[in-house]
Amino acid sequence: MLGEPMVERHRTTEGQQTAPDSVSGDAFNAACAAALAGARVALLSVLGTDPAGDLILAELVRRGVDASQVRRGEQHTGAYTVSPDAEGQPRFSYQRAGSAATTLSLADLERWGRVLDATPVLITSGVTAAISPSSAQLVVAAVTRVAGAGGAPCYDVNYRPNLTDAESARRALRAVAAACRLVKLSSPGDSGPLLGIEEATAVAAALAEFTRAAVAVTRGDAPLLLTDGGQTTEHPAVRMPTPVDSTGAGDILLGTLAARLALGESLAAAAPLAVVAAGLSTRHRGGAPRATLDEIRAALAAARRTEEPPADPPQALEEQEARP
């Protein structure tokens, strides 16, 4: 996983703390989801030597993500603050400018070269490409290197208009797409601004014009659309009885897909598990996943049981058997 984990802070509009600081960010969420889905995961990133960086490192270790490749820098660790707006809805403000992770650059390619050469699957994102020009260069170089070594880069478009503009995000996507095994994007959140398209099959077709990568299109409560090797499948979202917060659900979906891909599963086979993992993450606040692989599998099995058609009553079965 190549990207920037961040500290999540919850404050009132007056600045009072309402919950303990936690860790989130697309890189952290996806890395933790991949670890929960059964993969061995290492994070490639830069953190400050401040308490926020210490908190992230401790949480990575607690969650089973290898943090031995993380570089420490003099800059502050990235963070964001969640506070209520006038309507009581969560408002996000970022303390990301000049963070340690913005120093990611091609110089790190030498540091992490052996890891990249040996990795079967790399996850990175448009967020990582957007935090600084040097980080964008590293994203392209890392994706190219992993693909050249026979690995499978997975790229989450993850367009953030408060971090970059649509044209820059479009260039970042095109710079890596041809070397990717999988590109994930949301519709309309990513596809509208970057491609001018919202219908899922049209989104996949537009990407097919410049990449042979599999494409995963998330659509909120609508089924996940997955195209891979000329085959298109849809995977219905699993409704959760008490959804609380959808933050990070897309990160968790991609992390789960990438983990199962690394473990030898096809994307189509992994998709139902990934959809359920994303759904379970909406039952609590914060973007980081909590559900174990056993819990995800149990929820998937339960969802499939509810989808099974009811059995014919005994009388109907007898009538069918009596027919010539």
mmCIF file of N, CA and C in Angstrom, residues 191-268:
data_model
loop_
_atom_site.group_PDB
_atom_site.id
_atom_site.type_symbol
_atom_site.label_atom_id
_atom_site.label_comp_id
_atom_site.label_asym_id
_atom_site.label_seq_id
_atom_site.Cartn_x
_atom_site.Cartn_y
_atom_site.Cartn_z
ATOM 1 N N SER A 191 -16.520 9.578 -11.800
ATOM 2 C CA SER A 191 -16.719 9.500 -13.255
ATOM 3 C C SER A 191 -17.299 10.777 -13.841
ATOM 4 N N GLY A 192 -18.160 11.449 -13.095
ATOM 5 C CA GLY A 192 -18.756 12.681 -13.617
ATOM 6 C C GLY A 192 -17.718 13.757 -13.896
ATOM 7 N N PRO A 193 -16.941 14.179 -12.888
ATOM 8 C CA PRO A 193 -15.954 15.230 -13.126
ATOM 9 C C PRO A 193 -14.825 14.829 -14.073
ATOM 10 N N LEU A 194 -14.389 13.553 -14.019
ATOM 11 C CA LEU A 194 -13.216 13.159 -14.799
ATOM 12 C C LEU A 194 -13.550 12.695 -16.211
ATOM 13 N N LEU A 195 -14.708 12.065 -16.370
ATOM 14 C CA LEU A 195 -15.039 11.493 -17.671
ATOM 15 C C LEU A 195 -16.282 12.112 -18.298
ATOM 16 N N GLY A 196 -17.050 12.846 -17.508
ATOM 17 C CA GLY A 196 -18.288 13.411 -18.021
ATOM 18 C C GLY A 196 -19.349 12.363 -18.264
ATOM 19 N N ILE A 197 -19.244 11.217 -17.567
ATOM 20 C CA ILE A 197 -20.157 10.090 -17.754
ATOM 21 C C ILE A 197 -20.585 9.588 -16.379
ATOM 22 N N GLU A 198 -21.833 9.133 -16.271
ATOM 23 C CA GLU A 198 -22.296 8.601 -14.996
ATOM 24 C C GLU A 198 -22.816 7.168 -15.099
ATOM 25 N N GLU A 199 -23.349 6.778 -16.237
ATOM 26 C CA GLU A 199 -23.879 5.418 -16.379
ATOM 27 C C GLU A 199 -22.737 4.422 -16.316
ATOM 28 N N ALA A 200 -22.870 3.387 -15.484
ATOM 29 C CA ALA A 200 -21.743 2.532 -15.120
ATOM 30 C C ALA A 200 -21.117 1.802 -16.301
ATOM 31 N N THR A 201 -21.919 1.204 -17.164
ATOM 32 C CA THR A 201 -21.333 0.484 -18.301
ATOM 33 C C THR A 201 -20.620 1.441 -19.248
ATOM 34 N N ALA A 202 -21.149 2.661 -19.376
ATOM 35 C CA ALA A 202 -20.489 3.656 -20.213
ATOM 36 C C ALA A 202 -19.173 4.107 -19.589
ATOM 37 N N VAL A 203 -19.131 4.173 -18.262
ATOM 38 C CA VAL A 203 -17.890 4.511 -17.560
ATOM 39 C C VAL A 203 -16.826 3.454 -17.850
ATOM 40 N N ALA A 204 -17.199 2.187 -17.721
ATOM 41 C CA ALA A 204 -16.251 1.101 -17.989
ATOM 42 C C ALA A 204 -15.781 1.135 -19.439
ATOM 43 N N ALA A 205 -16.685 1.415 -20.357
ATOM 44 C CA ALA A 205 -16.327 1.477 -21.773
ATOM 45 C C ALA A 205 -15.369 2.633 -22.041
ATOM 46 N N ALA A 206 -15.579 3.755 -21.366
ATOM 47 C CA ALA A 206 -14.690 4.899 -21.555
ATOM 48 C C ALA A 206 -13.279 4.582 -21.075
ATOM 49 N N LEU A 207 -13.168 3.894 -19.954
ATOM 50 C CA LEU A 207 -11.843 3.516 -19.459
ATOM 51 C C LEU A 207 -11.179 2.498 -20.376
ATOM 52 N N ALA A 208 -11.971 1.633 -20.978
ATOM 53 C CA ALA A 208 -11.422 0.609 -21.869
ATOM 54 C C ALA A 208 -10.737 1.216 -23.083
ATOM 55 N N GLU A 209 -10.995 2.487 -23.365
ATOM 56 C CA GLU A 209 -10.346 3.136 -24.493
ATOM 57 C C GLU A 209 -8.867 3.399 -24.241
ATOM 58 N N PHE A 210 -8.458 3.426 -22.957
ATOM 59 C CA PHE A 210 -7.041 3.666 -22.700
ATOM 60 C C PHE A 210 -6.417 2.722 -21.676
ATOM 61 N N THR A 211 -7.118 1.654 -21.298
ATOM 62 C CA THR A 211 -6.518 0.650 -20.433
ATOM 63 C C THR A 211 -7.219 -0.689 -20.608
ATOM 64 N N ARG A 212 -6.460 -1.765 -20.416
ATOM 65 C CA ARG A 212 -7.030 -3.108 -20.415
ATOM 66 C C ARG A 212 -7.313 -3.574 -18.993
ATOM 67 N N ALA A 213 -7.141 -2.707 -18.040
ATOM 68 C CA ALA A 213 -7.358 -3.060 -16.640
ATOM 69 C C ALA A 213 -8.811 -3.434 -16.387
ATOM 70 N N ALA A 214 -9.009 -4.272 -15.389
ATOM 71 C CA ALA A 214 -10.362 -4.483 -14.887
ATOM 72 C C ALA A 214 -10.853 -3.162 -14.296
ATOM 73 N N VAL A 215 -12.150 -2.953 -14.343
ATOM 74 C CA VAL A 215 -12.741 -1.706 -13.847
ATOM 75 C C VAL A 215 -13.835 -2.050 -12.852
ATOM 76 N N ALA A 216 -13.757 -1.430 -11.680
ATOM 77 C CA ALA A 216 -14.799 -1.580 -10.660
ATOM 78 C C ALA A 216 -15.469 -0.223 -10.480
ATOM 79 N N VAL A 217 -16.766 -0.176 -10.726
ATOM 80 C CA VAL A 217 -17.524 1.070 -10.604
ATOM 81 C C VAL A 217 -18.483 0.936 -9.432
ATOM 82 N N THR A 218 -18.258 1.717 -8.385
ATOM 83 C CA THR A 218 -19.169 1.722 -7.250
ATOM 84 C C THR A 218 -20.247 2.780 -7.491
ATOM 85 N N ARG A 219 -21.469 2.474 -6.987
ATOM 86 C CA ARG A 219 -22.611 3.363 -7.262
ATOM 87 C C ARG A 219 -23.499 3.515 -6.034
ATOM 88 N N GLY A 220 -22.894 3.734 -4.884
ATOM 89 C CA GLY A 220 -23.690 3.880 -3.672
ATOM 90 C C GLY A 220 -24.420 2.599 -3.342
ATOM 91 N N ASP A 221 -25.736 2.671 -3.225
ATOM 92 C CA ASP A 221 -26.540 1.488 -2.901
ATOM 93 C C ASP A 221 -26.788 0.583 -4.103
ATOM 94 N N ALA A 222 -26.456 1.037 -5.293
ATOM 95 C CA ALA A 222 -26.649 0.224 -6.496
ATOM 96 C C ALA A 222 -25.551 -0.837 -6.572
ATOM 97 N N PRO A 223 -25.768 -1.911 -7.360
ATOM 98 C CA PRO A 223 -24.760 -2.971 -7.441
ATOM 99 C C PRO A 223 -23.410 -2.478 -7.950
ATOM 100 N N LEU A 224 -22.354 -3.085 -7.446
ATOM 101 C CA LEU A 224 -21.004 -2.862 -7.962
ATOM 102 C C LEU A 224 -20.931 -3.432 -9.364
ATOM 103 N N LEU A 225 -20.451 -2.648 -10.311
ATOM 104 C CA LEU A 225 -20.237 -3.134 -11.678
ATOM 105 C C LEU A 225 -18.758 -3.461 -11.831
ATOM 106 N N LEU A 226 -18.456 -4.672 -12.275
ATOM 107 C CA LEU A 226 -17.078 -5.110 -12.462
ATOM 108 C C LEU A 226 -16.898 -5.641 -13.867
ATOM 109 N N THR A 227 -15.916 -5.095 -14.582
ATOM 110 C CA THR A 227 -15.562 -5.630 -15.891
ATOM 111 C C THR A 227 -14.136 -6.164 -15.811
ATOM 112 N N ASP A 228 -13.930 -7.350 -16.336
ATOM 113 C CA ASP A 228 -12.606 -7.968 -16.277
ATOM 114 C C ASP A 228 -12.495 -8.993 -17.391
ATOM 115 N N GLY A 229 -11.524 -8.802 -18.258
ATOM 116 C CA GLY A 229 -11.291 -9.765 -19.323
ATOM 117 C C GLY A 229 -12.470 -9.947 -20.257
ATOM 118 N N GLY A 230 -13.204 -8.876 -20.515
ATOM 119 C CA GLY A 230 -14.344 -8.971 -21.418
ATOM 120 C C GLY A 230 -15.632 -9.414 -20.767
ATOM 121 N N GLN A 231 -15.579 -9.771 -19.496
ATOM 122 C CA GLN A 231 -16.767 -10.200 -18.764
ATOM 123 C C GLN A 231 -17.236 -9.086 -17.831
ATOM 124 N N THR A 232 -18.544 -8.886 -17.781
ATOM 125 C CA THR A 232 -19.130 -7.888 -16.901
ATOM 126 C C THR A 232 -20.042 -8.568 -15.892
ATOM 127 N N THR A 233 -19.841 -8.269 -14.632
ATOM 128 C CA THR A 233 -20.680 -8.830 -13.576
ATOM 129 C C THR A 233 -21.165 -7.701 -12.674
ATOM 130 N N GLU A 234 -22.307 -7.926 -12.052
ATOM 131 C CA GLU A 234 -22.842 -6.979 -11.085
ATOM 132 C C GLU A 234 -22.987 -7.675 -9.734
ATOM 133 N N HIS A 235 -22.680 -6.938 -8.686
ATOM 134 C CA HIS A 235 -22.670 -7.510 -7.342
ATOM 135 C C HIS A 235 -23.471 -6.590 -6.423
ATOM 136 N N PRO A 236 -24.686 -7.028 -6.053
ATOM 137 C CA PRO A 236 -25.577 -6.153 -5.288
ATOM 138 C C PRO A 236 -24.995 -5.764 -3.932
ATOM 139 N N ALA A 237 -25.276 -4.538 -3.552
ATOM 140 C CA ALA A 237 -24.892 -4.092 -2.215
ATOM 141 C C ALA A 237 -25.733 -4.830 -1.185
ATOM 142 N N VAL A 238 -25.138 -5.084 -0.037
ATOM 143 C CA VAL A 238 -25.845 -5.746 1.051
ATOM 144 C C VAL A 238 -26.367 -4.676 1.998
ATOM 145 N N ARG A 239 -27.650 -4.637 2.179
ATOM 146 C CA ARG A 239 -28.237 -3.621 3.042
ATOM 147 C C ARG A 239 -27.940 -3.923 4.506
ATOM 148 N N MET A 240 -27.445 -2.939 5.195
ATOM 149 C CA MET A 240 -27.148 -3.066 6.608
ATOM 150 C C MET A 240 -28.321 -2.517 7.427
ATOM 151 N N PRO A 241 -28.687 -3.197 8.517
ATOM 152 C CA PRO A 241 -29.859 -2.745 9.285
ATOM 153 C C PRO A 241 -29.676 -1.385 9.942
ATOM 154 N N THR A 242 -28.447 -1.057 10.309
ATOM 155 C CA THR A 242 -28.222 0.221 11.004
ATOM 156 C C THR A 242 -27.016 0.947 10.426
ATOM 157 N N PRO A 243 -27.084 1.412 9.159
ATOM 158 C CA PRO A 243 -25.946 2.149 8.597
ATOM 159 C C PRO A 243 -25.738 3.464 9.343
ATOM 160 N N VAL A 244 -24.464 3.759 9.630
ATOM 161 C CA VAL A 244 -24.130 4.951 10.412
ATOM 162 C C VAL A 244 -23.266 5.920 9.617
ATOM 163 N N ASP A 245 -22.244 5.397 8.926
ATOM 164 C CA ASP A 245 -21.254 6.272 8.291
ATOM 165 C C ASP A 245 -20.632 5.510 7.128
ATOM 166 N N SER A 246 -20.749 6.062 5.926
ATOM 167 C CA SER A 246 -20.199 5.378 4.746
ATOM 168 C C SER A 246 -18.762 5.788 4.450
ATOM 169 N N THR A 247 -18.158 6.624 5.298
ATOM 170 C CA THR A 247 -16.777 7.055 5.079
ATOM 171 C C THR A 247 -15.853 5.841 4.988
ATOM 172 N N GLY A 248 -15.072 5.780 3.935
ATOM 173 C CA GLY A 248 -14.081 4.713 3.797
ATOM 174 C C GLY A 248 -14.594 3.426 3.194
ATOM 175 N N ALA A 249 -15.884 3.331 2.900
ATOM 176 C CA ALA A 249 -16.420 2.073 2.370
ATOM 177 C C ALA A 249 -15.756 1.687 1.050
ATOM 178 N N GLY A 250 -15.515 2.673 0.188
ATOM 179 C CA GLY A 250 -14.848 2.373 -1.077
ATOM 180 C C GLY A 250 -13.416 1.920 -0.883
ATOM 181 N N ASP A 251 -12.721 2.499 0.103
ATOM 182 C CA ASP A 251 -11.357 2.070 0.410
ATOM 183 C C ASP A 251 -11.345 0.612 0.844
ATOM 184 N N ILE A 252 -12.316 0.256 1.657
ATOM 185 C CA ILE A 252 -12.385 -1.105 2.199
ATOM 186 C C ILE A 252 -12.740 -2.093 1.105
ATOM 187 N N LEU A 253 -13.607 -1.691 0.201
ATOM 188 C CA LEU A 253 -13.931 -2.563 -0.930
ATOM 189 C C LEU A 253 -12.682 -2.867 -1.745
ATOM 190 N N LEU A 254 -11.912 -1.835 -2.079
ATOM 191 C CA LEU A 254 -10.708 -2.055 -2.878
ATOM 192 C C LEU A 254 -9.665 -2.865 -2.109
ATOM 193 N N GLY A 255 -9.482 -2.569 -0.824
ATOM 194 C CA GLY A 255 -8.510 -3.328 -0.041
ATOM 195 C C GLY A 255 -8.844 -4.808 0.000
ATOM 196 N N THR A 256 -10.133 -5.113 0.122
ATOM 197 C CA THR A 256 -10.558 -6.517 0.154
ATOM 198 C C THR A 256 -10.369 -7.175 -1.201
ATOM 199 N N LEU A 257 -10.746 -6.484 -2.268
ATOM 200 C CA LEU A 257 -10.531 -7.024 -3.620
ATOM 201 C C LEU A 257 -9.058 -7.316 -3.863
ATOM 202 N N ALA A 258 -8.198 -6.359 -3.511
ATOM 203 C CA ALA A 258 -6.764 -6.515 -3.755
ATOM 204 C C ALA A 258 -6.188 -7.670 -2.946
ATOM 205 N N ALA A 259 -6.643 -7.828 -1.707
ATOM 206 C CA ALA A 259 -6.148 -8.913 -0.869
ATOM 207 C C ALA A 259 -6.488 -10.270 -1.466
ATOM 208 N N ARG A 260 -7.722 -10.422 -1.870
ATOM 209 C CA ARG A 260 -8.129 -11.726 -2.416
ATOM 210 C C ARG A 260 -7.469 -11.980 -3.770
ATOM 211 N N LEU A 261 -7.214 -10.920 -4.536
ATOM 212 C CA LEU A 261 -6.465 -11.060 -5.787
ATOM 213 C C LEU A 261 -5.055 -11.555 -5.490
ATOM 214 N N ALA A 262 -4.425 -11.002 -4.466
ATOM 215 C CA ALA A 262 -3.078 -11.427 -4.088
ATOM 216 C C ALA A 262 -3.061 -12.875 -3.628
ATOM 217 N N LEU A 263 -4.185 -13.336 -3.086
ATOM 218 C CA LEU A 263 -4.280 -14.710 -2.592
ATOM 219 C C LEU A 263 -4.719 -15.693 -3.676
ATOM 220 N N GLY A 264 -4.863 -15.203 -4.902
ATOM 221 C CA GLY A 264 -5.120 -16.095 -6.027
ATOM 222 C C GLY A 264 -6.557 -16.171 -6.502
ATOM 223 N N GLU A 265 -7.469 -15.400 -5.914
ATOM 224 C CA GLU A 265 -8.857 -15.416 -6.356
ATOM 225 C C GLU A 265 -9.050 -14.500 -7.562
ATOM 226 N N SER A 266 -10.059 -14.802 -8.346
ATOM 227 C CA SER A 266 -10.428 -13.887 -9.417
ATOM 228 C C SER A 266 -11.166 -12.702 -8.809
ATOM 229 N N LEU A 267 -11.183 -11.597 -9.525
ATOM 230 C CA LEU A 267 -11.886 -10.414 -9.032
ATOM 231 C C LEU A 267 -13.382 -10.677 -8.910
ATOM 232 N N ALA A 268 -13.944 -11.409 -9.863
ATOM 233 C CA ALA A 268 -15.374 -11.702 -9.805
ATOM 234 C C ALA A 268 -15.713 -12.554 -8.590
#
